[in-house]
Every structure is written in structure tokens, then in C-alpha cells.
PDB file of C-alpha atoms in Angstrom:
ATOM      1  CA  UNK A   1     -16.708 -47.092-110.008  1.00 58.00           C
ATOM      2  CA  UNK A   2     -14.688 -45.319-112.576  1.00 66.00           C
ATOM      3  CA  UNK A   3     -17.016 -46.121-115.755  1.00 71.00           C
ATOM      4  CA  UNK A   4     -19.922 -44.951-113.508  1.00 75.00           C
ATOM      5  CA  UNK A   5     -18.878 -42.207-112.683  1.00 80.00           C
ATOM      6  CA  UNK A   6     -17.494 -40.817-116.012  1.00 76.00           C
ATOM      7  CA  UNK A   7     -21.075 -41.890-117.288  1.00 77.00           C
ATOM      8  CA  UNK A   8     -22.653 -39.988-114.351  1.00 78.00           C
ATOM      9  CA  UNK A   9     -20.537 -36.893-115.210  1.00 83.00           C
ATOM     10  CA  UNK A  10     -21.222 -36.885-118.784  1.00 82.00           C
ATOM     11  CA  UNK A  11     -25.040 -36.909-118.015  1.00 84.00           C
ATOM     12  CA  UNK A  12     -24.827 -33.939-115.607  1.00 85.00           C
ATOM     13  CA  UNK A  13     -23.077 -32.174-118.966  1.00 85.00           C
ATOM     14  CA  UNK A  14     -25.685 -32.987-121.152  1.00 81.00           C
ATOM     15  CA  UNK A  15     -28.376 -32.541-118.621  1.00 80.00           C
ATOM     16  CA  UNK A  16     -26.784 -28.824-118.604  1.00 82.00           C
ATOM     17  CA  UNK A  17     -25.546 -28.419-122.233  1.00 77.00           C
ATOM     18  CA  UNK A  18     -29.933 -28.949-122.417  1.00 73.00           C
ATOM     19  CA  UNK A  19     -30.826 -26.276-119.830  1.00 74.00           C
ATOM     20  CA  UNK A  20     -28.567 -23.817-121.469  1.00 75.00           C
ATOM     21  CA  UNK A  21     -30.334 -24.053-124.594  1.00 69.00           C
ATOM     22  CA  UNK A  22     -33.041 -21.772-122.518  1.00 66.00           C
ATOM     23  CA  UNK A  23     -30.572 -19.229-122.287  1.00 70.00           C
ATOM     24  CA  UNK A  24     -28.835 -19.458-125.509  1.00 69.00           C
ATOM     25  CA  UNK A  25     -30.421 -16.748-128.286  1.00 69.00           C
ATOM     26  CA  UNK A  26     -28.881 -18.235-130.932  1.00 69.00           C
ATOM     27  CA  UNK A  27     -30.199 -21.423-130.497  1.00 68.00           C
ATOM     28  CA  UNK A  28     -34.106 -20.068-129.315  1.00 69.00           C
ATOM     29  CA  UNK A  29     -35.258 -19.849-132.921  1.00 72.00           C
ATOM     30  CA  UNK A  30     -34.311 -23.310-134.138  1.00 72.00           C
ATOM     31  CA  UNK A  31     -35.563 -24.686-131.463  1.00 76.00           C
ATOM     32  CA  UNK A  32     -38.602 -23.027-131.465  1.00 77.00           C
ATOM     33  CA  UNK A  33     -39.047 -24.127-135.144  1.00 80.00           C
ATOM     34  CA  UNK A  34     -38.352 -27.942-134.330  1.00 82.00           C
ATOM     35  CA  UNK A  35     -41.518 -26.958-131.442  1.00 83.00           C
ATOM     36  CA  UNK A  36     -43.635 -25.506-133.855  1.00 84.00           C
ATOM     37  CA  UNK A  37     -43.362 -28.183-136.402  1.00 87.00           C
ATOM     38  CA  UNK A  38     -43.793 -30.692-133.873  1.00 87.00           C
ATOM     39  CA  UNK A  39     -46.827 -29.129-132.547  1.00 88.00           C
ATOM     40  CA  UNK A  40     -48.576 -29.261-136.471  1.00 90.00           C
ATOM     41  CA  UNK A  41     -47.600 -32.730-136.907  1.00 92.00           C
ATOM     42  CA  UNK A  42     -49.018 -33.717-133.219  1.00 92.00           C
ATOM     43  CA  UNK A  43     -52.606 -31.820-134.479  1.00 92.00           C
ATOM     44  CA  UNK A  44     -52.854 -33.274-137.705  1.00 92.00           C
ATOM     45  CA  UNK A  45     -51.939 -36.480-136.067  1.00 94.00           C
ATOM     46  CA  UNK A  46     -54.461 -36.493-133.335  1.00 93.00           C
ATOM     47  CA  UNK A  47     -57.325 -35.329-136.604  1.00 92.00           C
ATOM     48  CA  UNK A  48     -56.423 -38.069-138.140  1.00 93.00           C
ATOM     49  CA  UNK A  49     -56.966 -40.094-135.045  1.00 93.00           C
ATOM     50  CA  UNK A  50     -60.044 -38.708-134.017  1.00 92.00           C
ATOM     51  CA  UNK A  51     -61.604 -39.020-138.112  1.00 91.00           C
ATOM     52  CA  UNK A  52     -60.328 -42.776-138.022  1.00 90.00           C
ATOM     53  CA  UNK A  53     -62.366 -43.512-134.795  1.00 90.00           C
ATOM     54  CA  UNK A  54     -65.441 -41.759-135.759  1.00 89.00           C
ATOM     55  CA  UNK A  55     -65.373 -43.351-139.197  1.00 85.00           C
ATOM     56  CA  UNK A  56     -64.959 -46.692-137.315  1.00 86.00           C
ATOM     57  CA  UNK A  57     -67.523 -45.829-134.967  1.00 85.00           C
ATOM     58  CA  UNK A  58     -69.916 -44.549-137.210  1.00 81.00           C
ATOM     59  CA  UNK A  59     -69.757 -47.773-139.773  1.00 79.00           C
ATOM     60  CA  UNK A  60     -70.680 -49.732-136.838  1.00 78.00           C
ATOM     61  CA  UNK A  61     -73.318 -47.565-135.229  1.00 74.00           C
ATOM     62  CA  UNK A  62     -75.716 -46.883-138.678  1.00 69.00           C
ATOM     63  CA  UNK A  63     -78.713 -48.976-137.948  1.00 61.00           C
ATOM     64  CA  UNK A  64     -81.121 -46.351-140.252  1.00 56.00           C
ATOM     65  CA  UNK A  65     -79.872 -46.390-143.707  1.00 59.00           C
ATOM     66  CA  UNK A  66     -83.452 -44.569-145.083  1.00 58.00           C
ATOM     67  CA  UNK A  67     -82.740 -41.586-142.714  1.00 58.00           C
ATOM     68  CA  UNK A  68     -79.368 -41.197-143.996  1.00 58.00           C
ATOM     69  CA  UNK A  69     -80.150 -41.102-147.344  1.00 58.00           C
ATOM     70  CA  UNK A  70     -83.221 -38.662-146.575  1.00 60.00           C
ATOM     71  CA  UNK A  71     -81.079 -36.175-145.394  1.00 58.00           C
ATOM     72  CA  UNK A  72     -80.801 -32.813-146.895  1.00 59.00           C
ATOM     73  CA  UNK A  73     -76.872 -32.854-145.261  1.00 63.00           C
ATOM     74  CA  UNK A  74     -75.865 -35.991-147.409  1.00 66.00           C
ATOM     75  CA  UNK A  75     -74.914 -35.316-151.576  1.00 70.00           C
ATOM     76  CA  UNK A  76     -72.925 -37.608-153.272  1.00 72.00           C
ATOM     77  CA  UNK A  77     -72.629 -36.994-157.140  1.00 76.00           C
ATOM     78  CA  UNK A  78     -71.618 -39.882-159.481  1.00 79.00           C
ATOM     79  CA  UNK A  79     -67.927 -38.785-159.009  1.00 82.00           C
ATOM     80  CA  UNK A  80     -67.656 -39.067-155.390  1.00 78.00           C
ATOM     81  CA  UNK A  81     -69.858 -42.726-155.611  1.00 78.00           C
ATOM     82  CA  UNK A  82     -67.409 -43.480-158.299  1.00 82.00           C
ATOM     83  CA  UNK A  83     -64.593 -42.702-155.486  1.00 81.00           C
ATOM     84  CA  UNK A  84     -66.267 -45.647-153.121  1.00 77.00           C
ATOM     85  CA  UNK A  85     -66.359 -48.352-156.189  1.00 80.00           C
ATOM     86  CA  UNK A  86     -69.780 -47.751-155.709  1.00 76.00           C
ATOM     87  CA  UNK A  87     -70.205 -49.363-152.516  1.00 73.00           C
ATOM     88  CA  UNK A  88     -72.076 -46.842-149.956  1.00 72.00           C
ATOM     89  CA  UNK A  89     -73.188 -50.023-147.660  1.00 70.00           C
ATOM     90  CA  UNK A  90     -68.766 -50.379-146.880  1.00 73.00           C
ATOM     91  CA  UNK A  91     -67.697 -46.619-147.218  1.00 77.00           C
ATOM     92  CA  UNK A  92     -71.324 -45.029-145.973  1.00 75.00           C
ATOM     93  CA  UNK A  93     -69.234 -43.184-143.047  1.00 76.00           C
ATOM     94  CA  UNK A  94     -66.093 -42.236-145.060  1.00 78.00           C
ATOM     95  CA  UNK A  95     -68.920 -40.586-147.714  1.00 78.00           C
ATOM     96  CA  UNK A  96     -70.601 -39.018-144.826  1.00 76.00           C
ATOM     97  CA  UNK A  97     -67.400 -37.782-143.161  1.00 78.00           C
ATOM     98  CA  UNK A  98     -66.552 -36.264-146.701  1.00 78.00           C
ATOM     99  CA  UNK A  99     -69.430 -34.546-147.401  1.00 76.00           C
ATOM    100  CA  UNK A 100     -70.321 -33.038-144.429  1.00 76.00           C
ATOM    101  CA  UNK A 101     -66.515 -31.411-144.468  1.00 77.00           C
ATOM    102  CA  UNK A 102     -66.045 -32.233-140.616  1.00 82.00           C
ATOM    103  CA  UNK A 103     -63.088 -31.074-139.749  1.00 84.00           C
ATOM    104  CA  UNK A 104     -61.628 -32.701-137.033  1.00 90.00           C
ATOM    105  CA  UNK A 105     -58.689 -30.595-135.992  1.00 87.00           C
ATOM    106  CA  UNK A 106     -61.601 -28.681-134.451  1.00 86.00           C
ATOM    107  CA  UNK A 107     -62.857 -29.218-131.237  1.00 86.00           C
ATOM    108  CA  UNK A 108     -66.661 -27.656-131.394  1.00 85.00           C
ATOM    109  CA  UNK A 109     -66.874 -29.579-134.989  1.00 86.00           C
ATOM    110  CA  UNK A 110     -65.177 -32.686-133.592  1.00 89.00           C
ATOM    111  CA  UNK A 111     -67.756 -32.834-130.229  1.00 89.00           C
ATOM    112  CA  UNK A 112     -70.610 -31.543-132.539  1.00 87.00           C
ATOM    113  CA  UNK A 113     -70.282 -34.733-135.131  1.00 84.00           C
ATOM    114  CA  UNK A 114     -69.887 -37.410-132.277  1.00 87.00           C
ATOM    115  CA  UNK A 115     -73.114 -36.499-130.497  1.00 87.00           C
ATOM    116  CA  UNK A 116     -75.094 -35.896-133.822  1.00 83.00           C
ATOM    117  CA  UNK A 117     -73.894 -38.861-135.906  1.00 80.00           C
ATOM    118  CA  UNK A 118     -72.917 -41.543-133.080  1.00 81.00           C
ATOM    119  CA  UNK A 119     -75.013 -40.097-130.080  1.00 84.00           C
ATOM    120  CA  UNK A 120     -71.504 -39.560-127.906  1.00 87.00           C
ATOM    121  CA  UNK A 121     -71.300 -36.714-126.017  1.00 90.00           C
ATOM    122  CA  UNK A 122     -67.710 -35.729-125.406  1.00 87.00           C
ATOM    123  CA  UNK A 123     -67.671 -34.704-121.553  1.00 86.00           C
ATOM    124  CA  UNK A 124     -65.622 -30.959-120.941  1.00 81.00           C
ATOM    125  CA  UNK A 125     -62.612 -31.700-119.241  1.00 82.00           C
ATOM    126  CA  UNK A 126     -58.753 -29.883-118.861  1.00 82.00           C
ATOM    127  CA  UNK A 127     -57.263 -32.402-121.260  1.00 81.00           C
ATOM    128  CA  UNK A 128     -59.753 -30.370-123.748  1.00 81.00           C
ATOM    129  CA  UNK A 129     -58.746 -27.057-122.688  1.00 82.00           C
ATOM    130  CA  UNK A 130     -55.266 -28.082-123.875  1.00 85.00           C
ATOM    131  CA  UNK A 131     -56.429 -30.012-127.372  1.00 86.00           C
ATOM    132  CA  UNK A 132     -58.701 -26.542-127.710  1.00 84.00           C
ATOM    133  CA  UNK A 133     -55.229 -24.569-127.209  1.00 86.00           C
ATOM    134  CA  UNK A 134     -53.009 -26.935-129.314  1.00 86.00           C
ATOM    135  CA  UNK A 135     -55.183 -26.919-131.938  1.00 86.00           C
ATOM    136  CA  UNK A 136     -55.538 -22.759-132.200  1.00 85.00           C
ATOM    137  CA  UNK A 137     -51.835 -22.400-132.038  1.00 85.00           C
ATOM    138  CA  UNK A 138     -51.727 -24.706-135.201  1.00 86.00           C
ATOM    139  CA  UNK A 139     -53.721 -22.292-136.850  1.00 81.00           C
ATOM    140  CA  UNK A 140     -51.620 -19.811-135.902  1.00 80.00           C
ATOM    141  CA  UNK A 141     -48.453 -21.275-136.766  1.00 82.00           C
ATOM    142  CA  UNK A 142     -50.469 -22.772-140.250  1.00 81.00           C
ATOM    143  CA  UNK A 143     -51.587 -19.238-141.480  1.00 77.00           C
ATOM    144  CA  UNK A 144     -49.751 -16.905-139.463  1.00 73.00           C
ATOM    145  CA  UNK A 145     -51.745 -14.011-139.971  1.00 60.00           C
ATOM    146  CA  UNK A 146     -53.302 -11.349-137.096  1.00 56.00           C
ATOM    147  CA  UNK A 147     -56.593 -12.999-137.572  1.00 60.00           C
ATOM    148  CA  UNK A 148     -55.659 -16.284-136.346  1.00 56.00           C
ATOM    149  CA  UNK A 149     -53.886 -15.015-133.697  1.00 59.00           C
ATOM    150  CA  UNK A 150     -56.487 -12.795-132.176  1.00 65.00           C
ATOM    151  CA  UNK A 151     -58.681 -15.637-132.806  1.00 65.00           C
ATOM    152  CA  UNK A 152     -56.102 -17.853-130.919  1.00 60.00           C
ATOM    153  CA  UNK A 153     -55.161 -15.610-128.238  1.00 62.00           C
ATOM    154  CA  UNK A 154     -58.956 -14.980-127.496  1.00 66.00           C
ATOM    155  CA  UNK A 155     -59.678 -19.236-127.305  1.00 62.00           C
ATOM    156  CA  UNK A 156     -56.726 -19.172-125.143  1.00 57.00           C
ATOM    157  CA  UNK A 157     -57.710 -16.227-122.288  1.00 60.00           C
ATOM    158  CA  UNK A 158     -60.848 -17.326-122.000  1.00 55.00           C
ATOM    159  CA  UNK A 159     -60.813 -21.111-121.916  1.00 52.00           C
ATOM    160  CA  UNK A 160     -63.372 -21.424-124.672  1.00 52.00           C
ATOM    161  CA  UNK A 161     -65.926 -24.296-123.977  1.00 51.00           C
ATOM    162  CA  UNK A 162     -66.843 -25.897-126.641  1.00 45.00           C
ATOM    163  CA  UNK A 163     -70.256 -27.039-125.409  1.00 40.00           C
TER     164      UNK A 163
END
């Protein structure tokens, strides 16, 4: 009984040593730093994520090589087939991912490329609201300038839909 409840105590203190970080000025701003940098990491993270899976999704899905290769969107120059060892049958969807410039830490980009390049529609749904608001306060944490932040505080208010 003793050990327990010294342990019991001791998580009650650090339960509100935590709580009082709320309320503790001095503390806000590193805190808020550790958030902020968290947050950037978590974005990138998840852009990375989403560029992997399309990549991987896209390599499997191309069935019309022609069409690809028709396309105005599509430029490679001998540098960037130099890049893929000159493969474009194994690295077709990293090329296309590259050239394009889709940027994936981007919601209306991100839903845009799945539909056009791998017929997947993302379906609207609160989990995007919050990616949508995650990834604007990157930006605004990223650049912190007024632009990004009215662009950020106007995605925000009005629960763009990116559809």
C-alpha cells in the first residue's frame, strides 16, 4: 500500500505540475514553440505520406502509357530522365509527380491529383476540415507573414471545401 500510494501521489503532482503549465507565462512561449514545430513536422509528415501513396498508387494504376506521354502537362528534359537512370517504365509516377509540382501539403492540389491521375475521389469529411486547418497554420507558422495569415484565418472561418 505504501509504494502505491507514493506512486499515486507523485502522479497527481505531475498530473498538476502539467495543468499549471496553462497558467504559467513564462513557460506559454516555449511551449508554444515545441507546438508549432510539432505541428510543421506532423504536415510535412503527412505530405510525404500522402506523395508516397499516390506515387505507389499511380505506378500501379497507368494502364495508357501513349496518353501520358501525349500530354501537354508531362516535360522531362534529358536532365530530369538522366535523374531516373533513364528508366520512365519504373519511375513514370515519381517523373509525373515532379513535373506536375503537386504539392501535397495542399488539400485542393492533393484531392485534385487523386481524381485526375488515379480516378479517386477523396470524399469531404471533418477529418479534412482539420488536415485543411493544420495545413494553413503551417503556412502560417512557415512564412509568417499577414498574407498567410489572412489567407489562414479566412480557410479557417469559413470551413473551406475543397471540392
Amino acid at each position: 500500500k505504501g509504494k502505491s500510494e507514493f506512486a499515486h501521489k507523485e502522479v497527481l503532482k505531475s498530473i498538476a505540475w502539467v495543468k499549471n503549465i496553462r497558467n504559467n507565462n513564462s513557460l506559454k512561449n516555449k511551449y508554444a514553440q515545441i507546438y508549432n514545430s510539432c505541428l510543421v513536422l506532423l504536415v510535412a509528415y503527412f505530405s510525404d505520406v500522402l506523395k508516397l501513396l499516390f506515387i505507389f498508387r499511380l505506378q500501379q494504376k497507368i494502364d495508357n502509357w501513349d496518353k501520358i506521354f501525349e500530354s501537354d502537362k508531362l516535360k522531362l528534359n534529358f536532365e530530369e530522365l538522366k535523374k531516373y537512370d533513364f528508366n520512365l517504365k519504373k519511375n513514370i509516377s515519381q517523373a509525373i509527380t515532379d513535373s506536375l509540382k503537386i504539392s501535397f501539403q495542399d488539400m485542393q492540389s492533393t484531392c485534385r491529383c487523386f481524381k485526375e491521375y488515379i480516378g479517386y475521389e477523396i470524399k469531404w469529411s471533418r477529418k479534412q476540415s482539420n488536415i485543411i486547418v493544420a495545413q494553413a497554420a503551417r503556412h502560417v507558422i512557415v512564412h509568417a507573414d499577414w498574407k498567410q495569415k489572412e489567407i489562414y484565418y479566412q480557410k479557417y472561418q469559413t470551413g473551406t471545401k475543397y471540392h
